């Protein structure tokens, strides 16, 4: 039996933080051997908010190095740049014409991001989930591992697939495969270091709110030293009154590869003064090998270029097959 297919991606905006790593990439790395994987760099998504053309390409390149440094294995995974496979844009247009506008207006991420943009909301921001549906459905993905925040977009993807199948498929021959989300509980929502009720996010104006994957040890130390805590001694999980405490213990648990029970026992009588240096040490040790590998990869541009070239070539073959299938089902005149 052939392996099931996994697909996922991350936007090429700025540096990745612990939320991206623990909520997304680490999970991909953990499961990749059991699947046929496609992981990509969502640069078309990156321009749905105003962007700087001077850093777009470099950000894409850096993200590729991050994926590999985190342990994406090219034996079982194909990595590629979204804009290198033109089928993504083309299928988005086809989906645009069959997606009801009110499905998009309901999207929580759109509403949140639109508020931040004020007057300057591009059509692309509203259309973002349709592009995401195209990303996924082009590869007949079975499983899409993402963080909790992407769940609604996954549901929309399933709705679009079902609608295409319903309107244009034959009973026994659906046009598109309906994918399943895969959301791991652990690490699915890493919270801000300055407010345990808010998600750790690339767009938070305060750098102190997040630990970036490429932060040097000094920065990690400073951020953990300054992070928000509470005046209670004895550290516990799952106390709704102590969101920061839960978040920091969870980080310690995941980064240190411990079980929740181990950490609960270890920290039950601790104060913050004792816990913070432990967390700092654990975070630095967990990120060090990734950072070393990243620096090595970034110094070999030719290697990364080749990986991305091969990835785009392979991805295009699969994507174009699906695109042709959709166009056929919609009734287009095939190229003559
Ligand atoms: P983004 O940074 O929004 O492009 O997200 C890339 C991936 O990281 C997605 O799978 C998100 O669900 C995941 N992600 C982003 N922020 C967090 C967070 N604070 N906690 C867990 N996962 C996250
Ligand atoms: N929207 C996703 C995010 O912000 C990134 C993304 C784009 C994605 N296309 C995708 C994730 C397809 C999974 C599958 O995290």
mmCIF file of C-alpha atoms and ligand atoms in Angstrom:
data_model
loop_
_atom_site.group_PDB
_atom_site.id
_atom_site.type_symbol
_atom_site.label_atom_id
_atom_site.label_comp_id
_atom_site.label_asym_id
_atom_site.label_seq_id
_atom_site.Cartn_x
_atom_site.Cartn_y
_atom_site.Cartn_z
ATOM 1 C CA UNK A 1 0.000 0.000 0.000
ATOM 2 C CA UNK A 2 1.329 3.435 -0.837
ATOM 3 C CA UNK A 3 1.907 5.930 1.937
ATOM 4 C CA UNK A 4 -0.669 8.573 2.737
ATOM 5 C CA UNK A 5 0.209 12.103 1.745
ATOM 6 C CA UNK A 6 0.913 14.947 4.150
ATOM 7 C CA UNK A 7 1.018 18.575 3.108
ATOM 8 C CA UNK A 8 1.707 21.736 5.065
ATOM 9 C CA UNK A 9 3.304 25.145 4.760
ATOM 10 C CA UNK A 10 4.324 28.276 6.582
ATOM 11 C CA UNK A 11 4.159 31.857 5.443
ATOM 12 C CA UNK A 12 7.478 33.430 4.542
ATOM 13 C CA UNK A 13 7.045 36.430 6.770
ATOM 14 C CA UNK A 14 9.865 37.165 9.195
ATOM 15 C CA UNK A 15 11.531 34.854 11.641
ATOM 16 C CA UNK A 16 9.953 31.701 12.946
ATOM 17 C CA UNK A 17 9.221 31.495 16.643
ATOM 18 C CA UNK A 18 8.743 28.664 19.110
ATOM 19 C CA UNK A 19 5.015 28.540 18.294
ATOM 20 C CA UNK A 20 5.770 27.795 14.653
ATOM 21 C CA UNK A 21 8.312 25.195 15.617
ATOM 22 C CA UNK A 22 6.332 23.398 18.310
ATOM 23 C CA UNK A 23 2.925 23.856 16.673
ATOM 24 C CA UNK A 24 4.010 22.956 13.156
ATOM 25 C CA UNK A 25 7.499 21.959 11.981
ATOM 26 C CA UNK A 26 8.382 19.694 14.898
ATOM 27 C CA UNK A 27 5.220 17.684 14.288
ATOM 28 C CA UNK A 28 6.027 17.327 10.606
ATOM 29 C CA UNK A 29 9.480 16.048 11.452
ATOM 30 C CA UNK A 30 8.066 13.550 13.949
ATOM 31 C CA UNK A 31 5.625 11.970 11.495
ATOM 32 C CA UNK A 32 7.410 12.384 8.161
ATOM 33 C CA UNK A 33 8.804 8.839 7.887
ATOM 34 C CA UNK A 34 5.308 7.346 7.799
ATOM 35 C CA UNK A 35 4.057 9.568 4.964
ATOM 36 C CA UNK A 36 4.792 10.963 1.511
ATOM 37 C CA UNK A 37 5.256 14.634 2.419
ATOM 38 C CA UNK A 38 5.034 17.992 0.679
ATOM 39 C CA UNK A 39 6.139 21.012 2.718
ATOM 40 C CA UNK A 40 6.247 24.421 1.130
ATOM 41 C CA UNK A 41 7.064 28.086 1.699
ATOM 42 C CA UNK A 42 3.935 30.178 1.395
ATOM 43 C CA UNK A 43 5.341 33.280 -0.277
ATOM 44 C CA UNK A 44 2.070 34.038 -2.085
ATOM 45 C CA UNK A 45 0.400 34.159 1.313
ATOM 46 C CA UNK A 46 3.145 36.474 2.571
ATOM 47 C CA UNK A 47 2.003 39.282 0.269
ATOM 48 C CA UNK A 48 -1.596 39.308 1.548
ATOM 49 C CA UNK A 49 -0.494 42.053 3.936
ATOM 50 C CA UNK A 50 1.809 44.887 2.841
ATOM 51 C CA UNK A 51 5.289 43.455 2.344
ATOM 52 C CA UNK A 52 8.820 44.609 1.617
ATOM 53 C CA UNK A 53 10.050 43.348 -1.809
ATOM 54 C CA UNK A 54 13.637 43.710 -0.631
ATOM 55 C CA UNK A 55 13.327 40.905 1.915
ATOM 56 C CA UNK A 56 10.719 38.562 0.398
ATOM 57 C CA UNK A 57 13.182 36.356 -1.506
ATOM 58 C CA UNK A 58 15.671 36.216 1.350
ATOM 59 C CA UNK A 59 12.918 35.268 3.817
ATOM 60 C CA UNK A 60 11.878 32.419 1.541
ATOM 61 C CA UNK A 61 15.423 31.187 1.312
ATOM 62 C CA UNK A 62 15.936 31.391 5.075
ATOM 63 C CA UNK A 63 12.743 29.476 5.721
ATOM 64 C CA UNK A 64 14.007 26.686 3.480
ATOM 65 C CA UNK A 65 17.164 26.478 5.584
ATOM 66 C CA UNK A 66 15.050 26.436 8.752
ATOM 67 C CA UNK A 67 12.923 23.509 7.525
ATOM 68 C CA UNK A 68 16.014 21.456 6.775
ATOM 69 C CA UNK A 69 17.765 22.512 9.982
ATOM 70 C CA UNK A 70 14.737 21.342 11.976
ATOM 71 C CA UNK A 71 15.098 17.890 10.457
ATOM 72 C CA UNK A 72 12.914 17.726 7.358
ATOM 73 C CA UNK A 73 14.269 14.697 5.515
ATOM 74 C CA UNK A 74 14.453 14.936 1.729
ATOM 75 C CA UNK A 75 14.272 11.147 1.436
ATOM 76 C CA UNK A 76 10.573 11.261 2.283
ATOM 77 C CA UNK A 77 9.701 14.957 1.958
ATOM 78 C CA UNK A 78 9.552 17.338 -0.985
ATOM 79 C CA UNK A 79 10.094 20.998 -0.144
ATOM 80 C CA UNK A 80 9.316 23.814 -2.552
ATOM 81 C CA UNK A 81 8.401 27.466 -2.965
ATOM 82 C CA UNK A 82 4.689 28.110 -3.489
ATOM 83 C CA UNK A 83 5.196 30.775 -6.180
ATOM 84 C CA UNK A 84 7.406 28.390 -8.189
ATOM 85 C CA UNK A 85 4.383 26.201 -8.886
ATOM 86 C CA UNK A 86 1.970 28.362 -10.852
ATOM 87 C CA UNK A 87 -0.886 25.876 -10.428
ATOM 88 C CA UNK A 88 -1.468 27.348 -6.932
ATOM 89 C CA UNK A 89 -2.477 30.720 -8.347
ATOM 90 C CA UNK A 90 -4.456 29.205 -11.183
ATOM 91 C CA UNK A 91 -6.492 26.837 -9.039
ATOM 92 C CA UNK A 92 -7.189 29.710 -6.636
ATOM 93 C CA UNK A 93 -8.942 31.551 -9.450
ATOM 94 C CA UNK A 94 -11.073 28.549 -10.291
ATOM 95 C CA UNK A 95 -11.991 28.103 -6.628
ATOM 96 C CA UNK A 96 -12.747 31.841 -6.303
ATOM 97 C CA UNK A 97 -15.540 31.413 -8.766
ATOM 98 C CA UNK A 98 -17.229 28.639 -6.811
ATOM 99 C CA UNK A 99 -16.647 29.878 -3.230
ATOM 100 C CA UNK A 100 -19.459 31.900 -1.685
ATOM 101 C CA UNK A 101 -18.256 35.274 -0.401
ATOM 102 C CA UNK A 102 -19.889 34.792 2.982
ATOM 103 C CA UNK A 103 -17.767 31.698 3.659
ATOM 104 C CA UNK A 104 -14.733 33.977 3.583
ATOM 105 C CA UNK A 105 -16.248 36.831 5.541
ATOM 106 C CA UNK A 106 -16.713 34.426 8.450
ATOM 107 C CA UNK A 107 -13.022 33.613 8.799
ATOM 108 C CA UNK A 108 -11.704 34.623 12.211
ATOM 109 C CA UNK A 109 -8.135 35.209 11.008
ATOM 110 C CA UNK A 110 -9.412 37.528 8.279
ATOM 111 C CA UNK A 111 -11.446 39.526 10.761
ATOM 112 C CA UNK A 112 -8.501 39.824 13.136
ATOM 113 C CA UNK A 113 -5.995 40.763 10.446
ATOM 114 C CA UNK A 114 -8.414 43.133 8.692
ATOM 115 C CA UNK A 115 -8.820 45.149 11.884
ATOM 116 C CA UNK A 116 -5.036 45.540 12.074
ATOM 117 C CA UNK A 117 -4.833 46.736 8.431
ATOM 118 C CA UNK A 118 -7.510 49.415 8.831
ATOM 119 C CA UNK A 119 -8.386 50.973 5.471
ATOM 120 C CA UNK A 120 -5.708 49.046 3.680
ATOM 121 C CA UNK A 121 -7.285 45.581 3.424
ATOM 122 C CA UNK A 122 -6.403 43.918 0.125
ATOM 123 C CA UNK A 123 -8.677 41.450 -1.653
ATOM 124 C CA UNK A 124 -5.876 38.921 -1.182
ATOM 125 C CA UNK A 125 -6.335 38.961 2.573
ATOM 126 C CA UNK A 126 -9.959 37.902 2.206
ATOM 127 C CA UNK A 127 -8.984 35.362 -0.438
ATOM 128 C CA UNK A 128 -6.138 33.896 1.619
ATOM 129 C CA UNK A 129 -8.085 30.760 2.687
ATOM 130 C CA UNK A 130 -9.011 29.997 -0.936
ATOM 131 C CA UNK A 131 -5.332 30.018 -1.882
ATOM 132 C CA UNK A 132 -4.737 27.750 1.089
ATOM 133 C CA UNK A 133 -7.432 25.375 -0.159
ATOM 134 C CA UNK A 134 -5.702 25.297 -3.547
ATOM 135 C CA UNK A 135 -2.350 24.562 -1.840
ATOM 136 C CA UNK A 136 -3.812 21.543 -0.134
ATOM 137 C CA UNK A 137 -6.163 20.134 -2.749
ATOM 138 C CA UNK A 138 -3.607 20.312 -5.577
ATOM 139 C CA UNK A 139 -1.627 17.533 -3.908
ATOM 140 C CA UNK A 140 -4.534 15.227 -2.998
ATOM 141 C CA UNK A 141 -3.334 15.557 0.594
ATOM 142 C CA UNK A 142 -4.763 13.053 3.073
ATOM 143 C CA UNK A 143 -3.549 14.836 6.179
ATOM 144 C CA UNK A 144 -2.694 18.467 6.930
ATOM 145 C CA UNK A 145 -0.768 19.045 10.165
ATOM 146 C CA UNK A 146 -1.238 22.608 11.442
ATOM 147 C CA UNK A 147 -1.613 24.571 14.657
ATOM 148 C CA UNK A 148 -4.996 25.122 16.231
ATOM 149 C CA UNK A 149 -5.364 28.579 14.636
ATOM 150 C CA UNK A 150 -5.613 27.066 11.138
ATOM 151 C CA UNK A 151 -8.494 24.730 11.907
ATOM 152 C CA UNK A 152 -11.144 26.983 10.434
ATOM 153 C CA UNK A 153 -9.173 27.298 7.186
ATOM 154 C CA UNK A 154 -8.974 23.525 6.991
ATOM 155 C CA UNK A 155 -12.723 23.271 7.386
ATOM 156 C CA UNK A 156 -13.154 25.747 4.559
ATOM 157 C CA UNK A 157 -10.811 23.664 2.415
ATOM 158 C CA UNK A 158 -12.960 20.612 3.053
ATOM 159 C CA UNK A 159 -16.091 22.594 2.196
ATOM 160 C CA UNK A 160 -14.588 23.785 -1.088
ATOM 161 C CA UNK A 161 -13.530 20.244 -2.014
ATOM 162 C CA UNK A 162 -16.981 18.913 -1.194
ATOM 163 C CA UNK A 163 -18.623 21.655 -3.238
ATOM 164 C CA UNK A 164 -16.467 20.978 -6.295
ATOM 165 C CA UNK A 165 -17.154 17.261 -5.982
ATOM 166 C CA UNK A 166 -20.847 17.873 -5.551
ATOM 167 C CA UNK A 167 -21.225 20.311 -8.446
ATOM 168 C CA UNK A 168 -18.747 18.898 -10.922
ATOM 169 C CA UNK A 169 -17.806 15.367 -9.874
ATOM 170 C CA UNK A 170 -19.338 12.105 -10.849
ATOM 171 C CA UNK A 171 -20.864 10.041 -8.061
ATOM 172 C CA UNK A 172 -18.182 7.395 -8.044
ATOM 173 C CA UNK A 173 -15.365 9.692 -9.121
ATOM 174 C CA UNK A 174 -14.837 12.740 -6.917
ATOM 175 C CA UNK A 175 -12.684 15.474 -8.479
ATOM 176 C CA UNK A 176 -10.853 16.311 -5.256
ATOM 177 C CA UNK A 177 -9.743 14.422 -2.184
ATOM 178 C CA UNK A 178 -11.204 15.778 1.059
ATOM 179 C CA UNK A 179 -8.300 16.137 3.527
ATOM 180 C CA UNK A 180 -8.225 15.663 7.305
ATOM 181 C CA UNK A 181 -6.634 18.174 9.679
ATOM 182 C CA UNK A 182 -4.047 16.904 12.142
ATOM 183 C CA UNK A 183 -3.789 19.084 15.212
ATOM 184 C CA UNK A 184 -1.584 17.907 18.005
ATOM 185 C CA UNK A 185 -2.685 18.955 21.464
ATOM 186 C CA UNK A 186 0.804 19.463 22.786
ATOM 187 C CA UNK A 187 2.330 22.694 21.475
ATOM 188 C CA UNK A 188 -0.738 23.485 19.372
ATOM 189 C CA UNK A 189 -1.033 26.846 21.081
ATOM 190 C CA UNK A 190 2.162 28.355 22.379
ATOM 191 C CA UNK A 191 1.296 31.566 24.158
ATOM 192 C CA UNK A 192 3.045 34.944 24.307
ATOM 193 C CA UNK A 193 5.749 35.416 26.934
ATOM 194 C CA UNK A 194 4.286 38.768 27.879
ATOM 195 C CA UNK A 195 0.630 37.687 28.059
ATOM 196 C CA UNK A 196 -0.337 34.068 28.663
ATOM 197 C CA UNK A 197 -3.787 34.599 27.183
ATOM 198 C CA UNK A 198 -2.468 35.665 23.747
ATOM 199 C CA UNK A 199 -0.942 33.442 21.073
ATOM 200 C CA UNK A 200 2.792 33.798 20.451
ATOM 201 C CA UNK A 201 2.805 35.609 17.118
ATOM 202 C CA UNK A 202 5.173 36.965 14.471
ATOM 203 C CA UNK A 203 3.123 40.133 14.298
ATOM 204 C CA UNK A 204 3.263 41.063 17.989
ATOM 205 C CA UNK A 205 5.134 44.397 18.077
ATOM 206 C CA UNK A 206 7.069 43.336 21.183
ATOM 207 C CA UNK A 207 10.055 41.074 20.567
ATOM 208 C CA UNK A 208 9.936 40.110 24.212
ATOM 209 C CA UNK A 209 6.670 38.284 23.544
ATOM 210 C CA UNK A 210 8.335 35.505 21.550
ATOM 211 C CA UNK A 211 11.436 33.375 21.321
ATOM 212 C CA UNK A 212 12.636 33.084 17.739
ATOM 213 C CA UNK A 213 14.166 29.837 16.580
ATOM 214 C CA UNK A 214 17.346 31.677 15.666
ATOM 215 C CA UNK A 215 17.624 33.749 18.846
ATOM 216 C CA UNK A 216 21.145 33.572 20.305
ATOM 217 C CA UNK A 217 21.466 32.283 23.896
ATOM 218 C CA UNK A 218 21.760 35.820 25.288
ATOM 219 C CA UNK A 219 18.430 36.861 23.779
ATOM 220 C CA UNK A 220 16.700 33.734 25.058
ATOM 221 C CA UNK A 221 18.049 34.414 28.513
ATOM 222 C CA UNK A 222 16.893 38.032 28.462
ATOM 223 C CA UNK A 223 13.412 37.199 27.189
ATOM 224 C CA UNK A 224 12.793 34.484 29.760
ATOM 225 C CA UNK A 225 14.136 36.721 32.509
ATOM 226 C CA UNK A 226 11.664 39.432 31.553
ATOM 227 C CA UNK A 227 8.687 37.210 30.774
ATOM 228 C CA UNK A 228 5.418 37.651 32.642
ATOM 229 C CA UNK A 229 4.850 35.422 35.667
ATOM 230 C CA UNK A 230 2.717 35.628 38.796
ATOM 231 C CA UNK A 231 3.395 36.043 42.514
ATOM 232 C CA UNK A 232 2.367 32.483 43.465
ATOM 233 C CA UNK A 233 4.946 29.941 44.626
ATOM 234 C CA UNK A 234 4.583 26.351 43.449
ATOM 235 C CA UNK A 235 4.165 25.917 39.695
ATOM 236 C CA UNK A 236 1.208 24.023 38.256
ATOM 237 C CA UNK A 237 -0.371 23.155 34.898
ATOM 238 C CA UNK A 238 -3.969 23.884 33.952
ATOM 239 C CA UNK A 239 -4.851 26.606 36.451
ATOM 240 C CA UNK A 240 -7.059 29.019 34.441
ATOM 241 C CA UNK A 241 -6.038 31.807 36.810
ATOM 242 C CA UNK A 242 -2.373 31.243 35.870
ATOM 243 C CA UNK A 243 -2.113 31.137 32.056
ATOM 244 C CA UNK A 244 1.553 32.201 32.054
ATOM 245 C CA UNK A 245 2.440 29.423 34.466
ATOM 246 C CA UNK A 246 0.766 26.813 32.280
ATOM 247 C CA UNK A 247 2.459 28.115 29.150
ATOM 248 C CA UNK A 248 5.969 28.215 30.623
ATOM 249 C CA UNK A 249 5.662 24.752 32.152
ATOM 250 C CA UNK A 250 4.414 23.421 28.812
ATOM 251 C CA UNK A 251 7.412 24.926 27.032
ATOM 252 C CA UNK A 252 9.735 23.382 29.579
ATOM 253 C CA UNK A 253 8.030 20.028 29.117
ATOM 254 C CA UNK A 254 8.113 19.951 25.326
ATOM 255 C CA UNK A 255 11.559 21.462 24.835
ATOM 256 C CA UNK A 256 13.025 19.158 27.484
ATOM 257 C CA UNK A 257 11.284 16.073 26.061
ATOM 258 C CA UNK A 258 9.667 15.320 29.402
ATOM 259 C CA UNK A 259 6.209 14.098 30.302
ATOM 260 C CA UNK A 260 3.644 16.394 31.840
ATOM 261 C CA UNK A 261 3.652 14.286 35.006
ATOM 262 C CA UNK A 262 7.429 14.533 35.380
ATOM 263 C CA UNK A 263 7.319 18.310 35.073
ATOM 264 C CA UNK A 264 4.335 18.620 37.413
ATOM 265 C CA UNK A 265 6.238 16.766 40.136
ATOM 266 C CA UNK A 266 9.547 18.515 39.477
ATOM 267 C CA UNK A 267 8.060 22.019 39.635
ATOM 268 C CA UNK A 268 5.317 21.707 42.226
ATOM 269 C CA UNK A 269 7.321 23.440 44.962
ATOM 270 C CA UNK A 270 9.443 25.713 42.781
ATOM 271 C CA UNK A 271 9.445 29.492 42.644
ATOM 272 C CA UNK A 272 10.084 31.481 39.471
ATOM 273 C CA UNK A 273 13.650 32.294 40.519
ATOM 274 C CA UNK A 274 14.487 28.626 40.412
ATOM 275 C CA UNK A 275 12.402 27.729 37.353
ATOM 276 C CA UNK A 276 13.473 30.456 34.920
ATOM 277 C CA UNK A 277 17.151 29.442 34.686
ATOM 278 C CA UNK A 278 16.047 25.848 34.105
ATOM 279 C CA UNK A 279 13.739 26.855 31.275
ATOM 280 C CA UNK A 280 16.458 29.075 29.810
ATOM 281 C CA UNK A 281 18.978 26.265 29.802
ATOM 282 C CA UNK A 282 16.481 23.833 28.282
ATOM 283 C CA UNK A 283 15.456 26.243 25.521
ATOM 284 C CA UNK A 284 19.052 27.069 24.612
ATOM 285 C CA UNK A 285 20.005 23.388 24.493
ATOM 286 C CA UNK A 286 16.980 22.514 22.341
ATOM 287 C CA UNK A 287 17.668 25.268 19.796
ATOM 288 C CA UNK A 288 21.439 25.008 19.569
ATOM 289 C CA UNK A 289 21.624 22.047 17.148
ATOM 290 C CA UNK A 290 18.999 23.650 14.901
ATOM 291 C CA UNK A 291 20.923 26.906 14.812
ATOM 292 C CA UNK A 292 24.213 25.189 14.020
ATOM 293 C CA UNK A 293 22.672 23.277 11.140
ATOM 294 C CA UNK A 294 20.942 26.425 9.895
ATOM 295 C CA UNK A 295 24.225 28.340 9.726
ATOM 296 C CA UNK A 296 25.846 25.480 7.865
ATOM 297 C CA UNK A 297 23.034 25.374 5.288
ATOM 298 C CA UNK A 298 22.965 29.128 4.785
ATOM 299 C CA UNK A 299 26.618 29.056 3.818
ATOM 300 C CA UNK A 300 25.950 26.642 0.950
ATOM 301 C CA UNK A 301 23.631 28.551 -1.331
ATOM 302 C CA UNK A 302 24.123 26.179 -4.271
ATOM 303 C CA UNK A 303 22.887 23.220 -2.305
ATOM 304 C CA UNK A 304 19.700 24.985 -1.210
ATOM 305 C CA UNK A 305 19.115 26.277 -4.745
ATOM 306 C CA UNK A 306 19.237 22.731 -6.052
ATOM 307 C CA UNK A 307 16.912 21.408 -3.362
ATOM 308 C CA UNK A 308 14.342 24.095 -4.219
ATOM 309 C CA UNK A 309 14.711 23.528 -7.961
ATOM 310 C CA UNK A 310 14.166 19.774 -7.602
ATOM 311 C CA UNK A 311 11.285 20.360 -5.191
ATOM 312 C CA UNK A 312 9.450 22.720 -7.540
ATOM 313 C CA UNK A 313 9.910 20.320 -10.433
ATOM 314 C CA UNK A 314 8.452 17.391 -8.549
ATOM 315 C CA UNK A 315 5.626 19.415 -6.981
ATOM 316 C CA UNK A 316 4.642 20.868 -10.367
ATOM 317 C CA UNK A 317 4.059 17.437 -11.850
ATOM 318 C CA UNK A 318 1.583 16.447 -9.123
ATOM 319 C CA UNK A 319 -0.051 19.880 -8.983
ATOM 320 C CA UNK A 320 -0.548 20.156 -12.741
ATOM 321 C CA UNK A 321 -2.244 16.779 -12.874
ATOM 322 C CA UNK A 322 -4.835 17.921 -10.341
ATOM 323 C CA UNK A 323 -5.267 21.280 -12.037
ATOM 324 C CA UNK A 324 -5.995 19.535 -15.327
ATOM 325 C CA UNK A 325 -8.511 17.271 -13.598
ATOM 326 C CA UNK A 326 -10.335 20.278 -12.115
ATOM 327 C CA UNK A 327 -10.318 22.204 -15.396
ATOM 328 C CA UNK A 328 -11.677 19.176 -17.221
ATOM 329 C CA UNK A 329 -14.457 18.755 -14.691
ATOM 330 C CA UNK A 330 -15.384 22.430 -15.002
ATOM 331 C CA UNK A 331 -15.681 21.978 -18.747
ATOM 332 C CA UNK A 332 -12.792 24.062 -20.105
ATOM 333 C CA UNK A 333 -11.590 23.538 -23.643
ATOM 334 C CA UNK A 334 -8.296 21.637 -23.248
ATOM 335 C CA UNK A 335 -5.185 23.237 -24.812
ATOM 336 C CA UNK A 336 -5.242 22.423 -28.534
HETATM 337 P P1 LIG B 1 2.116 31.359 10.647
HETATM 338 O O1 LIG B 1 3.206 31.930 11.473
HETATM 339 O O2 LIG B 1 0.797 31.985 10.969
HETATM 340 O O3 LIG B 1 2.406 31.287 9.182
HETATM 341 O O4 LIG B 1 1.945 29.862 11.124
HETATM 342 C C1 LIG B 1 2.708 28.777 10.669
HETATM 343 C C2 LIG B 1 2.349 27.525 11.425
HETATM 344 O O5 LIG B 1 2.688 27.672 12.804
HETATM 345 C C3 LIG B 1 0.857 27.152 11.409
HETATM 346 O O6 LIG B 1 0.712 25.751 11.335
HETATM 347 C C4 LIG B 1 0.354 27.676 12.712
HETATM 348 O O7 LIG B 1 -0.781 26.982 13.168
HETATM 349 C C5 LIG B 1 1.556 27.458 13.626
HETATM 350 N N1 LIG B 1 1.565 28.446 14.703
HETATM 351 C C6 LIG B 1 1.699 29.790 14.582
HETATM 352 N N2 LIG B 1 1.688 30.392 15.799
HETATM 353 C C7 LIG B 1 1.548 29.389 16.718
HETATM 354 C C8 LIG B 1 1.489 29.348 18.145
HETATM 355 N N3 LIG B 1 1.574 30.448 18.879
HETATM 356 N N4 LIG B 1 1.349 28.147 18.742
HETATM 357 C C9 LIG B 1 1.288 27.013 17.997
HETATM 358 N N5 LIG B 1 1.338 26.976 16.657
HETATM 359 C C10 LIG B 1 1.469 28.137 16.009
HETATM 360 N N1 LIG B 2 -2.075 29.724 6.450
HETATM 361 C C1 LIG B 2 -1.029 28.949 7.039
HETATM 362 C C2 LIG B 2 -0.468 29.650 8.252
HETATM 363 O O1 LIG B 2 -0.508 30.832 8.397
HETATM 364 C C3 LIG B 2 0.081 28.681 6.067
HETATM 365 C C4 LIG B 2 -0.412 27.862 4.952
HETATM 366 C C5 LIG B 2 -0.661 28.287 3.680
HETATM 367 C C6 LIG B 2 -0.749 26.482 4.995
HETATM 368 N N2 LIG B 2 -1.113 27.275 2.927
HETATM 369 C C7 LIG B 2 -1.198 26.145 3.682
HETATM 370 C C8 LIG B 2 -0.725 25.512 5.986
HETATM 371 C C9 LIG B 2 -1.618 24.860 3.385
HETATM 372 C C10 LIG B 2 -1.134 24.213 5.664
HETATM 373 C C11 LIG B 2 -1.588 23.886 4.380
HETATM 374 O O2 LIG B 2 0.058 28.978 9.054
#
